[in-house]
Amino acid sequence: MRKLKVSFLGLMALGFSVAAQDASIKYAKTITPEQMREKLTVLASDEFEGRETGTEGQKKASAFLENFYKEIGLQGPADGTYRQKFSMYQSDWTDVYIKGKGGKKKNGVDFIFAGSANMAKEMKLPTMFIGNGSDIANMDVTGKGVMIAGASRETLGKLRESGAKAIFIMSGNDEQFMQTMPRQARFRLKGRLRFNKELTGNESIIFYITKKMGSELLNTSVEKLDANMDSPASIKERNVRFQVKEKVAELKTENMVAFLEGTDLKDEVLVISSHYDHIGQNEDGTVINNGADDDGSGTTGVMEIAEAFAQAANEGNRPRRSILFLNVTGEEKGLLGSAYYADNPLFPIENTVNNLNIDMIGRVDPDHESDRDYVYAIGSEKLSSHLKIISEYANITYTGLNLDYRYDDPKDTNRFYYRSDHYNFAKKGIPIIFYFNGVHADYHRPSDTVDKIEFDVMAKRARLVFHTAWILANRNDRTPVDRTDDMDYNR
């Protein structure tokens, strides 16, 4: 009771109307486990193929969201549409090759290229064997290729600093290396998505090869390489021919946006967000990562909250502030969709009052198996002294969840504060809350499916976001930015 009294008095001092908030109870009840199951069953279906950014499955998910927002009568704020369209670019390294005995060795089939360059023609590079790299300081590798048996990040750095032109890293176990080739190829043949068409940064030429391939390129035997790891100078230097050719693919995608205009404070905007992309299929398309919890659950939550606010508006209870419902793409690629929105906002960033971000609210993590009614509320007091008070009041009054703040610790090694889309709003100085159920055994695995979702808890968590949003959208003053973020390292 004491905690409730303190929160109540705090909210009264901030211009909060209890009567106005009570109207929200009716609409919060429309957020039900049954409706959430219905929506999530579609979002996390095999038909959507894991919703990987830029794929047909992601396009199907965006169409599903678009149709939903049209049906409930929200506005399309992106030039009259529900799609904030943008392009990203991706390097394609399938044309990289190394010439060995028997002809060209193919990237993703015979070796893995891990770097960036774009050569106009084939290069012939004198390449030396340096064994395990234990004596780099006494070797002249300037302008040469070097072949090394395994290499740490520190060793790679030393080789680059010493002027090595290309680095060939031989595997310790050729059989294992070839077994993992399909998986490595899936992630390495195409580079990370980026906004700029041209690559930035220094040229980097690194090849991961088998020891057998290394022996062929140096015209020696595997046995001789093994025998001379500590005396590599006895292996004769050889010319190696290769070409690194970059193709650039444009990937067109979109954030999904729906808008509810407010009344007397309509120029101020509250953003409620989730990411609707996931990690797609495996390399041969036989296994789908449905992403029911990550982040089908959060996207379903945003849809339910949007529907509740839309009904309230239709019945004469329109919020004072405007609300943008934002489902971003590219989260799994590095928070790219939210980064694009934050740098290209549909409404001025200075008028964006808060971001409530929902990423995984459908499961119970191992630490809470005996306490299902919880949610991690991350970042609520990083930028504003008021936001956590509002969140706690909403929770104590309406939902009664255990709000777990452990990931607000600046020393949190999980770095969750940096790992979802709220972070791109926090970087702009916008107070945020990130709602999260924690990781579990099915995280980023094909087993993250709808049958594992605990819809009763998921609905409670979504209602907490709704009630918090209702307060933020209707109180007299926006939450002040009156604190300096204490997270002392960047993502």
JSON list of N, CA, C and O in Angstrom, two decimals, residues 273-291:
[
{"chain": "A", "resi": 273, "resn": "SER", "atom": "N", "xyz": [6.27, 0.38, -30.33]},
{"chain": "A", "resi": 273, "resn": "SER", "atom": "CA", "xyz": [6.98, -0.32, -31.40]},
{"chain": "A", "resi": 273, "resn": "SER", "atom": "C", "xyz": [7.23, -1.80, -31.11]},
{"chain": "A", "resi": 273, "resn": "SER", "atom": "O", "xyz": [7.18, -2.26, -29.97]},
{"chain": "A", "resi": 274, "resn": "SER", "atom": "N", "xyz": [7.53, -2.50, -32.18]},
{"chain": "A", "resi": 274, "resn": "SER", "atom": "CA", "xyz": [8.02, -3.88, -32.15]},
{"chain": "A", "resi": 274, "resn": "SER", "atom": "C", "xyz": [8.78, -4.09, -33.45]},
{"chain": "A", "resi": 274, "resn": "SER", "atom": "O", "xyz": [8.69, -3.27, -34.37]},
{"chain": "A", "resi": 275, "resn": "HIS", "atom": "N", "xyz": [9.49, -5.21, -33.57]},
{"chain": "A", "resi": 275, "resn": "HIS", "atom": "CA", "xyz": [10.03, -5.56, -34.89]},
{"chain": "A", "resi": 275, "resn": "HIS", "atom": "C", "xyz": [9.27, -6.78, -35.39]},
{"chain": "A", "resi": 275, "resn": "HIS", "atom": "O", "xyz": [9.01, -7.72, -34.64]},
{"chain": "A", "resi": 276, "resn": "TYR", "atom": "N", "xyz": [8.89, -6.73, -36.66]},
{"chain": "A", "resi": 276, "resn": "TYR", "atom": "CA", "xyz": [8.11, -7.83, -37.21]},
{"chain": "A", "resi": 276, "resn": "TYR", "atom": "C", "xyz": [8.94, -8.78, -38.07]},
{"chain": "A", "resi": 276, "resn": "TYR", "atom": "O", "xyz": [8.44, -9.78, -38.56]},
{"chain": "A", "resi": 277, "resn": "ASP", "atom": "N", "xyz": [10.22, -8.51, -38.21]},
{"chain": "A", "resi": 277, "resn": "ASP", "atom": "CA", "xyz": [11.10, -9.43, -38.94]},
{"chain": "A", "resi": 277, "resn": "ASP", "atom": "C", "xyz": [11.61, -10.51, -38.00]},
{"chain": "A", "resi": 277, "resn": "ASP", "atom": "O", "xyz": [11.53, -10.39, -36.79]},
{"chain": "A", "resi": 278, "resn": "HIS", "atom": "N", "xyz": [12.15, -11.58, -38.59]},
{"chain": "A", "resi": 278, "resn": "HIS", "atom": "CA", "xyz": [12.83, -12.62, -37.82]},
{"chain": "A", "resi": 278, "resn": "HIS", "atom": "C", "xyz": [13.98, -13.14, -38.69]},
{"chain": "A", "resi": 278, "resn": "HIS", "atom": "O", "xyz": [14.39, -12.47, -39.64]},
{"chain": "A", "resi": 279, "resn": "ILE", "atom": "N", "xyz": [14.50, -14.31, -38.40]},
{"chain": "A", "resi": 279, "resn": "ILE", "atom": "CA", "xyz": [15.74, -14.77, -39.05]},
{"chain": "A", "resi": 279, "resn": "ILE", "atom": "C", "xyz": [15.52, -15.72, -40.22]},
{"chain": "A", "resi": 279, "resn": "ILE", "atom": "O", "xyz": [16.48, -16.25, -40.78]},
{"chain": "A", "resi": 280, "resn": "GLY", "atom": "N", "xyz": [14.26, -15.96, -40.61]},
{"chain": "A", "resi": 280, "resn": "GLY", "atom": "CA", "xyz": [13.99, -16.69, -41.84]},
{"chain": "A", "resi": 280, "resn": "GLY", "atom": "C", "xyz": [14.21, -18.18, -41.76]},
{"chain": "A", "resi": 280, "resn": "GLY", "atom": "O", "xyz": [13.94, -18.83, -40.76]},
{"chain": "A", "resi": 281, "resn": "GLN", "atom": "N", "xyz": [14.73, -18.73, -42.87]},
{"chain": "A", "resi": 281, "resn": "GLN", "atom": "CA", "xyz": [14.90, -20.16, -43.03]},
{"chain": "A", "resi": 281, "resn": "GLN", "atom": "C", "xyz": [16.37, -20.55, -42.95]},
{"chain": "A", "resi": 281, "resn": "GLN", "atom": "O", "xyz": [17.25, -19.71, -43.02]},
{"chain": "A", "resi": 282, "resn": "ASN", "atom": "N", "xyz": [16.60, -21.86, -42.87]},
{"chain": "A", "resi": 282, "resn": "ASN", "atom": "CA", "xyz": [17.98, -22.33, -42.90]},
{"chain": "A", "resi": 282, "resn": "ASN", "atom": "C", "xyz": [18.52, -22.28, -44.33]},
{"chain": "A", "resi": 282, "resn": "ASN", "atom": "O", "xyz": [17.81, -21.89, -45.27]},
{"chain": "A", "resi": 283, "resn": "GLU", "atom": "N", "xyz": [19.78, -22.69, -44.50]},
{"chain": "A", "resi": 283, "resn": "GLU", "atom": "CA", "xyz": [20.45, -22.48, -45.78]},
{"chain": "A", "resi": 283, "resn": "GLU", "atom": "C", "xyz": [19.80, -23.18, -46.96]},
{"chain": "A", "resi": 283, "resn": "GLU", "atom": "O", "xyz": [19.86, -22.70, -48.10]},
{"chain": "A", "resi": 284, "resn": "ASP", "atom": "N", "xyz": [19.13, -24.31, -46.74]},
{"chain": "A", "resi": 284, "resn": "ASP", "atom": "CA", "xyz": [18.51, -25.00, -47.87]},
{"chain": "A", "resi": 284, "resn": "ASP", "atom": "C", "xyz": [16.99, -24.88, -47.88]},
{"chain": "A", "resi": 284, "resn": "ASP", "atom": "O", "xyz": [16.31, -25.53, -48.68]},
{"chain": "A", "resi": 285, "resn": "GLY", "atom": "N", "xyz": [16.45, -24.03, -47.00]},
{"chain": "A", "resi": 285, "resn": "GLY", "atom": "CA", "xyz": [15.02, -23.78, -47.02]},
{"chain": "A", "resi": 285, "resn": "GLY", "atom": "C", "xyz": [14.15, -24.88, -46.44]},
{"chain": "A", "resi": 285, "resn": "GLY", "atom": "O", "xyz": [12.92, -24.85, -46.59]},
{"chain": "A", "resi": 286, "resn": "THR", "atom": "N", "xyz": [14.75, -25.83, -45.75]},
{"chain": "A", "resi": 286, "resn": "THR", "atom": "CA", "xyz": [13.98, -26.96, -45.22]},
{"chain": "A", "resi": 286, "resn": "THR", "atom": "C", "xyz": [13.47, -26.73, -43.81]},
{"chain": "A", "resi": 286, "resn": "THR", "atom": "O", "xyz": [12.60, -27.44, -43.34]},
{"chain": "A", "resi": 287, "resn": "VAL", "atom": "N", "xyz": [14.03, -25.74, -43.11]},
{"chain": "A", "resi": 287, "resn": "VAL", "atom": "CA", "xyz": [13.63, -25.45, -41.74]},
{"chain": "A", "resi": 287, "resn": "VAL", "atom": "C", "xyz": [13.29, -23.97, -41.63]},
{"chain": "A", "resi": 287, "resn": "VAL", "atom": "O", "xyz": [14.05, -23.11, -42.06]},
{"chain": "A", "resi": 288, "resn": "ILE", "atom": "N", "xyz": [12.13, -23.69, -41.03]},
{"chain": "A", "resi": 288, "resn": "ILE", "atom": "CA", "xyz": [11.67, -22.31, -40.87]},
{"chain": "A", "resi": 288, "resn": "ILE", "atom": "C", "xyz": [11.80, -21.90, -39.40]},
{"chain": "A", "resi": 288, "resn": "ILE", "atom": "O", "xyz": [11.38, -22.62, -38.51]},
{"chain": "A", "resi": 289, "resn": "ASN", "atom": "N", "xyz": [12.37, -20.74, -39.17]},
{"chain": "A", "resi": 289, "resn": "ASN", "atom": "CA", "xyz": [12.41, -20.13, -37.84]},
{"chain": "A", "resi": 289, "resn": "ASN", "atom": "C", "xyz": [11.21, -19.19, -37.74]},
{"chain": "A", "resi": 289, "resn": "ASN", "atom": "O", "xyz": [11.25, -18.07, -38.24]},
{"chain": "A", "resi": 290, "resn": "ASN", "atom": "N", "xyz": [10.14, -19.66, -37.12]},
{"chain": "A", "resi": 290, "resn": "ASN", "atom": "CA", "xyz": [8.87, -18.93, -37.14]},
{"chain": "A", "resi": 290, "resn": "ASN", "atom": "C", "xyz": [8.87, -17.67, -36.29]},
{"chain": "A", "resi": 290, "resn": "ASN", "atom": "O", "xyz": [8.08, -16.76, -36.53]},
{"chain": "A", "resi": 291, "resn": "GLY", "atom": "N", "xyz": [9.72, -17.61, -35.26]},
{"chain": "A", "resi": 291, "resn": "GLY", "atom": "CA", "xyz": [9.81, -16.40, -34.45]},
{"chain": "A", "resi": 291, "resn": "GLY", "atom": "C", "xyz": [8.51, -16.02, -33.77]},
{"chain": "A", "resi": 291, "resn": "GLY", "atom": "O", "xyz": [8.09, -14.87, -33.81]}
]
